[in-house]
CSV table of C-alpha atoms and ligand atoms in Angstrom, one decimal:
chain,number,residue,atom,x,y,z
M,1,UNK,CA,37.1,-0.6,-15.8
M,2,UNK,CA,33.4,-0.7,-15.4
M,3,UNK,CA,33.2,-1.2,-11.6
M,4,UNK,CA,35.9,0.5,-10.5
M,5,UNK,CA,36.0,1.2,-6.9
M,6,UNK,CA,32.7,-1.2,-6.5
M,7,UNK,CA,32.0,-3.7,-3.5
M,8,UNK,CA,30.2,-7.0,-4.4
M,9,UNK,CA,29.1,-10.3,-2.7
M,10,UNK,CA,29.2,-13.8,-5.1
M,11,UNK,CA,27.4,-16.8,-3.7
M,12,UNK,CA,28.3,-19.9,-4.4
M,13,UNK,CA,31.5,-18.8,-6.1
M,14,UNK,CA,33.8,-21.6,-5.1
M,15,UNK,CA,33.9,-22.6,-8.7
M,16,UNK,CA,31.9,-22.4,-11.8
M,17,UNK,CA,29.7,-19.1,-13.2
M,18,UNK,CA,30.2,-17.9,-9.8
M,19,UNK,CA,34.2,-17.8,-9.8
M,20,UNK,CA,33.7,-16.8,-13.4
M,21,UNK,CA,31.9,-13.9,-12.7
M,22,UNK,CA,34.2,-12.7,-10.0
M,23,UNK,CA,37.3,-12.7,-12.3
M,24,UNK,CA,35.3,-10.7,-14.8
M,25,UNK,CA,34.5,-8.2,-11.8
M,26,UNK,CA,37.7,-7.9,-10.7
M,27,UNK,CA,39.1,-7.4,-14.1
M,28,UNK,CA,36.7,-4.4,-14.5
M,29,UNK,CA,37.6,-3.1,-11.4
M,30,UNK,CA,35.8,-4.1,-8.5
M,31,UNK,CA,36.6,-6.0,-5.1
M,32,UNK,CA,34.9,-9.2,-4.4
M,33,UNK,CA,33.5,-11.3,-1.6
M,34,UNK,CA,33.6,-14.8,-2.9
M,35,UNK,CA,31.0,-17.0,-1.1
M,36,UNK,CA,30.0,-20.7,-0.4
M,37,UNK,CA,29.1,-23.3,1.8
M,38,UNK,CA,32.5,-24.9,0.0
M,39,UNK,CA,35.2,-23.2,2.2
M,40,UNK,CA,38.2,-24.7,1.3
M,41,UNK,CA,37.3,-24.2,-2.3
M,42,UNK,CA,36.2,-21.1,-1.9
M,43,UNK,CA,39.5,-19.7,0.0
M,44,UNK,CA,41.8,-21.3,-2.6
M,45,UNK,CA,39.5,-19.6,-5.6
M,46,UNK,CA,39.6,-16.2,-3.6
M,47,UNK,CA,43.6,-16.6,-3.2
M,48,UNK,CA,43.9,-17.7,-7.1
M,49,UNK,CA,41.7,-14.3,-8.2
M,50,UNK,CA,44.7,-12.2,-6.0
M,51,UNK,CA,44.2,-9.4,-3.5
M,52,UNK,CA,40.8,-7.6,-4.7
M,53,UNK,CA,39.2,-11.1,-3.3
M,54,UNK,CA,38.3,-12.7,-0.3
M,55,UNK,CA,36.7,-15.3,1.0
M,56,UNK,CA,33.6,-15.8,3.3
M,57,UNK,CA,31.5,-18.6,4.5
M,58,UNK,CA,27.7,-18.4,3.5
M,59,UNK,CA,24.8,-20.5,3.3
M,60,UNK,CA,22.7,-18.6,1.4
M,61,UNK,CA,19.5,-20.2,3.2
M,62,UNK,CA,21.1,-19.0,7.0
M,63,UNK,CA,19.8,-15.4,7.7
M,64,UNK,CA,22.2,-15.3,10.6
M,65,UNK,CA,25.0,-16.0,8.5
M,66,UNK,CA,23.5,-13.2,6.0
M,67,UNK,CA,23.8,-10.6,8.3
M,68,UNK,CA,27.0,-11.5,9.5
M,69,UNK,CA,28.8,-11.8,6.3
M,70,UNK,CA,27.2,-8.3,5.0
M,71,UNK,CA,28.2,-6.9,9.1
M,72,UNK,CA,31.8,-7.9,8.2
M,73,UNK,CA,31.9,-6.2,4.8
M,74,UNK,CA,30.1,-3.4,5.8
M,75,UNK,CA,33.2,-2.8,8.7
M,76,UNK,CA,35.8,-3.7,5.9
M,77,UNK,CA,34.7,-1.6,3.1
M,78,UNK,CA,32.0,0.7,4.5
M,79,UNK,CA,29.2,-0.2,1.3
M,80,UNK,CA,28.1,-2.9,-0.6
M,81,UNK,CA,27.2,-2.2,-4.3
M,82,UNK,CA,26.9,-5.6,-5.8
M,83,UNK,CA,24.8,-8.6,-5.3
M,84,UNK,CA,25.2,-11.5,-7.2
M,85,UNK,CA,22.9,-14.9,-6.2
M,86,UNK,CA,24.7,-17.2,-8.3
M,87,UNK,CA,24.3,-19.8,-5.6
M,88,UNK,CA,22.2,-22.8,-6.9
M,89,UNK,CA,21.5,-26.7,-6.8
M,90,UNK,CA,20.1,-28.9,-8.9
M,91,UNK,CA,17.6,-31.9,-8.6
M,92,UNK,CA,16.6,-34.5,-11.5
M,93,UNK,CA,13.8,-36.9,-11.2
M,94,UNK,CA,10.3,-37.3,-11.9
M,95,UNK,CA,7.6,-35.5,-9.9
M,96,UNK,CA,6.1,-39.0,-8.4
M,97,UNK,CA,10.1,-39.7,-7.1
M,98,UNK,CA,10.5,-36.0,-6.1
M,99,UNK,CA,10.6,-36.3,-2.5
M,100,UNK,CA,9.2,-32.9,-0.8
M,101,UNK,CA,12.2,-32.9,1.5
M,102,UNK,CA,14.0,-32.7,-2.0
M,103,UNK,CA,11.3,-30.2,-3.5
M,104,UNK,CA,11.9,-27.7,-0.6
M,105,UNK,CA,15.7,-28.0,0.0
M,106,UNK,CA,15.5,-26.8,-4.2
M,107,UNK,CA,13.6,-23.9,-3.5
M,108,UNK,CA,15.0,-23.0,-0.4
M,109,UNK,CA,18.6,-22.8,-1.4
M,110,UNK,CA,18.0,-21.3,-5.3
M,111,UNK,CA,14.8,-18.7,-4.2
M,112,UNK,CA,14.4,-18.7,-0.5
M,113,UNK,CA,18.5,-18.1,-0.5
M,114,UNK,CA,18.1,-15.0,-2.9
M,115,UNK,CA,15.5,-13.9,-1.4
M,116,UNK,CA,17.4,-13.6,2.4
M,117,UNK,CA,20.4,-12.2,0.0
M,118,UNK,CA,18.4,-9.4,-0.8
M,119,UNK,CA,16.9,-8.7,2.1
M,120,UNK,CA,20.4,-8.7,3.6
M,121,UNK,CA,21.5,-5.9,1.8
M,122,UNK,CA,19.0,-3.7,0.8
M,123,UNK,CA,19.7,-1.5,4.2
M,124,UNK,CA,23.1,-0.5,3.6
M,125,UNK,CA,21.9,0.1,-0.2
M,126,UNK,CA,19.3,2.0,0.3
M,127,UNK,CA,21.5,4.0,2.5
M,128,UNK,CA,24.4,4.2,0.1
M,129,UNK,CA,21.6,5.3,-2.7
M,130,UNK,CA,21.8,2.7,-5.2
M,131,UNK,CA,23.0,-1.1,-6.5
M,132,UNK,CA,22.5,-3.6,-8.5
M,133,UNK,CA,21.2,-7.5,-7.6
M,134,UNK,CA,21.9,-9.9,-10.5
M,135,UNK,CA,20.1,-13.0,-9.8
M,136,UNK,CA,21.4,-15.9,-11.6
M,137,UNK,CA,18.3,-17.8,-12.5
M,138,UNK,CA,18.1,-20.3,-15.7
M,139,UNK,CA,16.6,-20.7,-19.0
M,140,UNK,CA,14.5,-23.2,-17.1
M,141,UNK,CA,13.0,-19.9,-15.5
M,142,UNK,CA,11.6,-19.2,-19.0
M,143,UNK,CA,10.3,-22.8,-19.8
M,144,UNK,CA,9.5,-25.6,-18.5
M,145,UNK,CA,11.0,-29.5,-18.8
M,146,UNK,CA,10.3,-32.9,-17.7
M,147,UNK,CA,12.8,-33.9,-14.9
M,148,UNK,CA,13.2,-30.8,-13.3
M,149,UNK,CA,9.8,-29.8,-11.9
M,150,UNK,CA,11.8,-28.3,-8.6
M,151,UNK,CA,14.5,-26.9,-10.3
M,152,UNK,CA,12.3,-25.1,-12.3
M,153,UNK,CA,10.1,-24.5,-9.9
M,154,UNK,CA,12.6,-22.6,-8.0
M,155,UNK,CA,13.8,-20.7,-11.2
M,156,UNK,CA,10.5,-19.6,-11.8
M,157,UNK,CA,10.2,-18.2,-8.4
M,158,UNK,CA,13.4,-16.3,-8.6
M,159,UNK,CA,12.2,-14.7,-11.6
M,160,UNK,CA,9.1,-13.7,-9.5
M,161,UNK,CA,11.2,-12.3,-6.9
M,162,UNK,CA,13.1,-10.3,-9.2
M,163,UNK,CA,10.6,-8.6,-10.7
M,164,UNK,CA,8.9,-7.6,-7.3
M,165,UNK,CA,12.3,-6.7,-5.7
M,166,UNK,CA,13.2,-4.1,-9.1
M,167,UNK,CA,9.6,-2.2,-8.6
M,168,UNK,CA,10.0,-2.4,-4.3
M,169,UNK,CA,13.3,-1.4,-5.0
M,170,UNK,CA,13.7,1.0,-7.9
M,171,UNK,CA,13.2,4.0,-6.1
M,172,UNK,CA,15.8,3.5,-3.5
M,173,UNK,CA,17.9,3.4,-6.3
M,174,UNK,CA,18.4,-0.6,-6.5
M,175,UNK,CA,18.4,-2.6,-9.8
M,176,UNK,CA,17.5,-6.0,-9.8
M,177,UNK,CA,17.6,-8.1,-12.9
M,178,UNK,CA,17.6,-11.9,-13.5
M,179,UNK,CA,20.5,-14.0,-16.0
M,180,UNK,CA,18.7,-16.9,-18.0
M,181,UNK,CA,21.3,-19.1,-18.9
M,182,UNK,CA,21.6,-22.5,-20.8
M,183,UNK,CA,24.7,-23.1,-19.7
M,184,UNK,CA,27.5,-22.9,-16.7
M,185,UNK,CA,29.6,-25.4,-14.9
M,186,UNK,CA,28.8,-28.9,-16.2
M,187,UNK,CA,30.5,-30.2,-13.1
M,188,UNK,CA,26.6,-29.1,-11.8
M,189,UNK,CA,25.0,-32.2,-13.5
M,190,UNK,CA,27.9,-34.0,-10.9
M,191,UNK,CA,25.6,-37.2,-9.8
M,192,UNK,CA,23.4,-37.5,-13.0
M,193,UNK,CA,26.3,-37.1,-15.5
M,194,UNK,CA,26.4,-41.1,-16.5
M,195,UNK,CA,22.5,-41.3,-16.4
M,196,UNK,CA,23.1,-38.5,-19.2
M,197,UNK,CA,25.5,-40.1,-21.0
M,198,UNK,CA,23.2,-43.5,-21.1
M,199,UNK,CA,20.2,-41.1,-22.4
M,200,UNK,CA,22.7,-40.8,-25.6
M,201,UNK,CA,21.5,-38.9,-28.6
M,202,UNK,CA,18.3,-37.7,-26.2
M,203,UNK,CA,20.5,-35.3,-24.2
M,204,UNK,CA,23.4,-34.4,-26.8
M,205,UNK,CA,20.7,-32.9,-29.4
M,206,UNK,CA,19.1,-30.9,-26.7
M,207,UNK,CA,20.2,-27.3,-27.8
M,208,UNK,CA,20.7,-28.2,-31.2
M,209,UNK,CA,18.3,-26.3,-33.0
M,210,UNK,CA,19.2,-23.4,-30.8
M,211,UNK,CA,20.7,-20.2,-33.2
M,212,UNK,CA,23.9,-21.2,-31.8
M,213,UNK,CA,23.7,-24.6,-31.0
M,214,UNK,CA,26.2,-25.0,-27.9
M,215,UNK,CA,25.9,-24.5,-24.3
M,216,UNK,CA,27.2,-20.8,-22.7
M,217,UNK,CA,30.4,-21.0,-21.2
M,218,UNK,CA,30.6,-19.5,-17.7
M,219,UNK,CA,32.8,-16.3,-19.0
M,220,UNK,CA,29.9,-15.6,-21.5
M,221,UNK,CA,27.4,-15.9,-18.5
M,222,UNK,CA,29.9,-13.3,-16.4
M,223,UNK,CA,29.8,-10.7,-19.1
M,224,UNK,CA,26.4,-9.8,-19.1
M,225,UNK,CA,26.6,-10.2,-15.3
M,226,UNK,CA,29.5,-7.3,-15.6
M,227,UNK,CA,26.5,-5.2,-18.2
M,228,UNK,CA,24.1,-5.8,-15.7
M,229,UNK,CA,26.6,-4.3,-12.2
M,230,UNK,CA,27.6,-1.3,-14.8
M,231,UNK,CA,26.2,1.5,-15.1
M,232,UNK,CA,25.6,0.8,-18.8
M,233,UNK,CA,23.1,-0.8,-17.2
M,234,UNK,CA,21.9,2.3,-15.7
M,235,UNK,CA,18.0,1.7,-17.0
M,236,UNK,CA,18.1,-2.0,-16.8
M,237,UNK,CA,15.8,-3.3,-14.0
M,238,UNK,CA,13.4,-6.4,-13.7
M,239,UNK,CA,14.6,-7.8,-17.0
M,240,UNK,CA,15.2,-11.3,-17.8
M,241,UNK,CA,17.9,-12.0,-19.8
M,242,UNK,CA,18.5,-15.0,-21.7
M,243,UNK,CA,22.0,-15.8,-22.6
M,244,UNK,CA,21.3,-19.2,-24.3
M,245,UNK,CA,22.0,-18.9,-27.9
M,246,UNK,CA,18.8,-17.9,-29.3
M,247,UNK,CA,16.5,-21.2,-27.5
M,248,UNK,CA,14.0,-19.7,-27.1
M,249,UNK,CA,13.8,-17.8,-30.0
M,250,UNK,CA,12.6,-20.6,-31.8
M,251,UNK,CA,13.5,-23.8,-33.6
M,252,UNK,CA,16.5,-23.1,-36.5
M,253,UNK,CA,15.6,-26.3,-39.5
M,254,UNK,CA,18.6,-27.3,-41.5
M,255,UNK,CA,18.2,-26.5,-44.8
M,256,UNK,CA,14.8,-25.1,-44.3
M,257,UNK,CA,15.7,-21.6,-45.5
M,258,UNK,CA,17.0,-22.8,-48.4
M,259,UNK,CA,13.7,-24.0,-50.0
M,260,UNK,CA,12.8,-22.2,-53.4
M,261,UNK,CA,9.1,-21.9,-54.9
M,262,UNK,CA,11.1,-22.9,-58.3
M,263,UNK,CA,12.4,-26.5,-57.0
U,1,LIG,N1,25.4,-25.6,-15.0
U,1,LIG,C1,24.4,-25.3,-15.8
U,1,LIG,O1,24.2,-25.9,-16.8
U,1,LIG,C2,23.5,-24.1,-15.4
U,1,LIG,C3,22.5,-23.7,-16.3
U,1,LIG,C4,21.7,-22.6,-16.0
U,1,LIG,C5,21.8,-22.0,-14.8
U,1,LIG,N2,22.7,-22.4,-13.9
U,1,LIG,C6,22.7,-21.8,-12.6
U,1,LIG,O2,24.0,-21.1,-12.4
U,1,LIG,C7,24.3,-21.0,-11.1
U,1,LIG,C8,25.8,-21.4,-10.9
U,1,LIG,O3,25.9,-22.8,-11.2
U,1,LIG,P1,27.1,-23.5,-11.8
U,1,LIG,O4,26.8,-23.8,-13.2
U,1,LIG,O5,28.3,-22.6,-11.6
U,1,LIG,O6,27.2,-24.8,-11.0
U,1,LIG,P2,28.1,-25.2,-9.7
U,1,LIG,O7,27.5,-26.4,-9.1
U,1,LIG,O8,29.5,-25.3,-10.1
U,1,LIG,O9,28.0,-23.9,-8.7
U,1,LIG,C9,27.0,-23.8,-7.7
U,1,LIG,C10,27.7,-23.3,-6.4
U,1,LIG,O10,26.7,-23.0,-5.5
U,1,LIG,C11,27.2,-23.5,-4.2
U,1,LIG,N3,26.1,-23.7,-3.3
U,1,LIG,C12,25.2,-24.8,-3.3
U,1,LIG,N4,24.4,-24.7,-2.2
U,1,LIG,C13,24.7,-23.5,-1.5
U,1,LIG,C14,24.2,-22.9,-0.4
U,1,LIG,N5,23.2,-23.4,0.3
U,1,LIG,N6,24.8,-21.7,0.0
U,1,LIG,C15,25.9,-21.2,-0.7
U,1,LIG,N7,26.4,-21.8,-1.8
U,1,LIG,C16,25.8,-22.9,-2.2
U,1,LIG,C17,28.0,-24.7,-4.5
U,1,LIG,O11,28.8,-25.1,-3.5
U,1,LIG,C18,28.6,-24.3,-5.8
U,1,LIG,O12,29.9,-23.7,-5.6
U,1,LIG,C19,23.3,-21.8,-10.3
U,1,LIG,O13,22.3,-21.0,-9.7
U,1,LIG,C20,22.7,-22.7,-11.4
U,1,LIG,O14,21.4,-23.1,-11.1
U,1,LIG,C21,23.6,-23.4,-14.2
């Protein structure tokens, strides 16, 4: 029970690391607002995770709707100690067929939306003397990779955020830390899933030479969101943390290690 008694908001928990990480807070305690623009699947995940959930509509990129949502679960529950912006799109293409309409609508939903999310409820916070803001960003806030110049782009700028928000922050109390993952709902890659499957061998041996060569489920994603909202977490702020098997520690060679000056 690591957040018992604890308030949070989940964006774009309909499904996916979202829902994922609202089981594993309810499970440890807490009482959730799930959040999307997807209301119908939003309601039916909030009814399946039982009554320490509910369900609100929220665009993450619509301050009104910000300050709504956070009005109505400041009258419910009387704090907020949770923010997680889990909320996020994806765009694949080249930069040349990148249209900026595209570009923005990337960063405006996976930055500009975390960035109104914190604003949002820093106030109530502050006043309440403390939280913590998980910011589900990407391992493609770490690197960078051909295809996904507004993706990462936007990933990049989240990380940004984060690290301003934990030092404007900090001394109200306020932790704010960023999740790196290679890995989550592969229901994300929805409209360039055949594209993928025609790239062949050139997609399936990305992550191979990873330490643990597989993508994160969305549970192991939730888990270190549920470190991160604890208080074993307490001196955890403006960190990135990657939870993708060891990519970017470096390239793992079969057989490479087993090389002897004697053969
Ligand atoms: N799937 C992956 O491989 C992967 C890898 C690394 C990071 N991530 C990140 O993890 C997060 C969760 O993604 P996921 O894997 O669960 O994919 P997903 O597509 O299942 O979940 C994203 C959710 O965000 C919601 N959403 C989209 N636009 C929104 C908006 N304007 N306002 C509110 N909600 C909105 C969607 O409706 C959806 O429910 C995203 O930020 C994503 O970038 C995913």
């Amino acid at each position: 029970m690591l957040l018992k008694g604890k308030i949070a908001i989940v964006t774009g928990a309909a499904r996916g690391t979202g829902a994922a990480i609202c089981r594993r807070f309810i499970d440890e305690g807490a009482t959730v607002v799930v959040t999307d623009v997807l209301s119908e699947e939003g309601r039916t995940q909030a009814e399946e995770l039982g009554p320490q959930a509910s369900f609100a509509s929220l665009d993450v990129t619509n301050e009104t709707q910000w300050t709504s949502v956070v009005n109505d679960i400041l009258a419910t529950h009387g704090r907020i100690d949770l923010l997680v912006n889990n909320a996020g799109i994806l765009h694949i293409g080249s930069i040349v067929e990148t249209s900026m309409e595209t570009f923005r609508r990337v960063v405006d939903v996976n930055a500009s939306g975390a960035f109104a999310g914190i604003a949002a409820v820093t106030p109530s916070m502050t006043a309440l003397g403390g939280g913590s803001i998980i910011n589900i960003a990407s391992i493609d806030a770490l690197h960078g990779m051909n295809g996904l110049s507004a993706y990462t782009a936007s990933k990049w700028a989240m990380r940004g955020l984060t690290h301003a928000a934990a030092l404007e922050l900090g001394r109200s109390g306020i932790r704010v830390n960023t999740v790196c993952p290679a890995g989550g709902n592969p229901g994300m890659y929805g409209p360039w899933g055949a594209q993928l499957m025609e790239l062949g061998s050139a997609t399936t041996s990305y992550g191979a030479n990873r330490a643990i060569p597989r993508e994160a489920s969305t549970d192991e994603i939730a888990r270190v969101a549920v470190f991160l909202a604890s208080d074993l977490a307490a001196m955890v702020t403006g960190a990135d943390i990657p939870v993708d098997g060891g990519h970017l520690a470096g390239d793992y060679i079969e057989g490479f290690d087993r090389l002897s000056k004697d053969s």
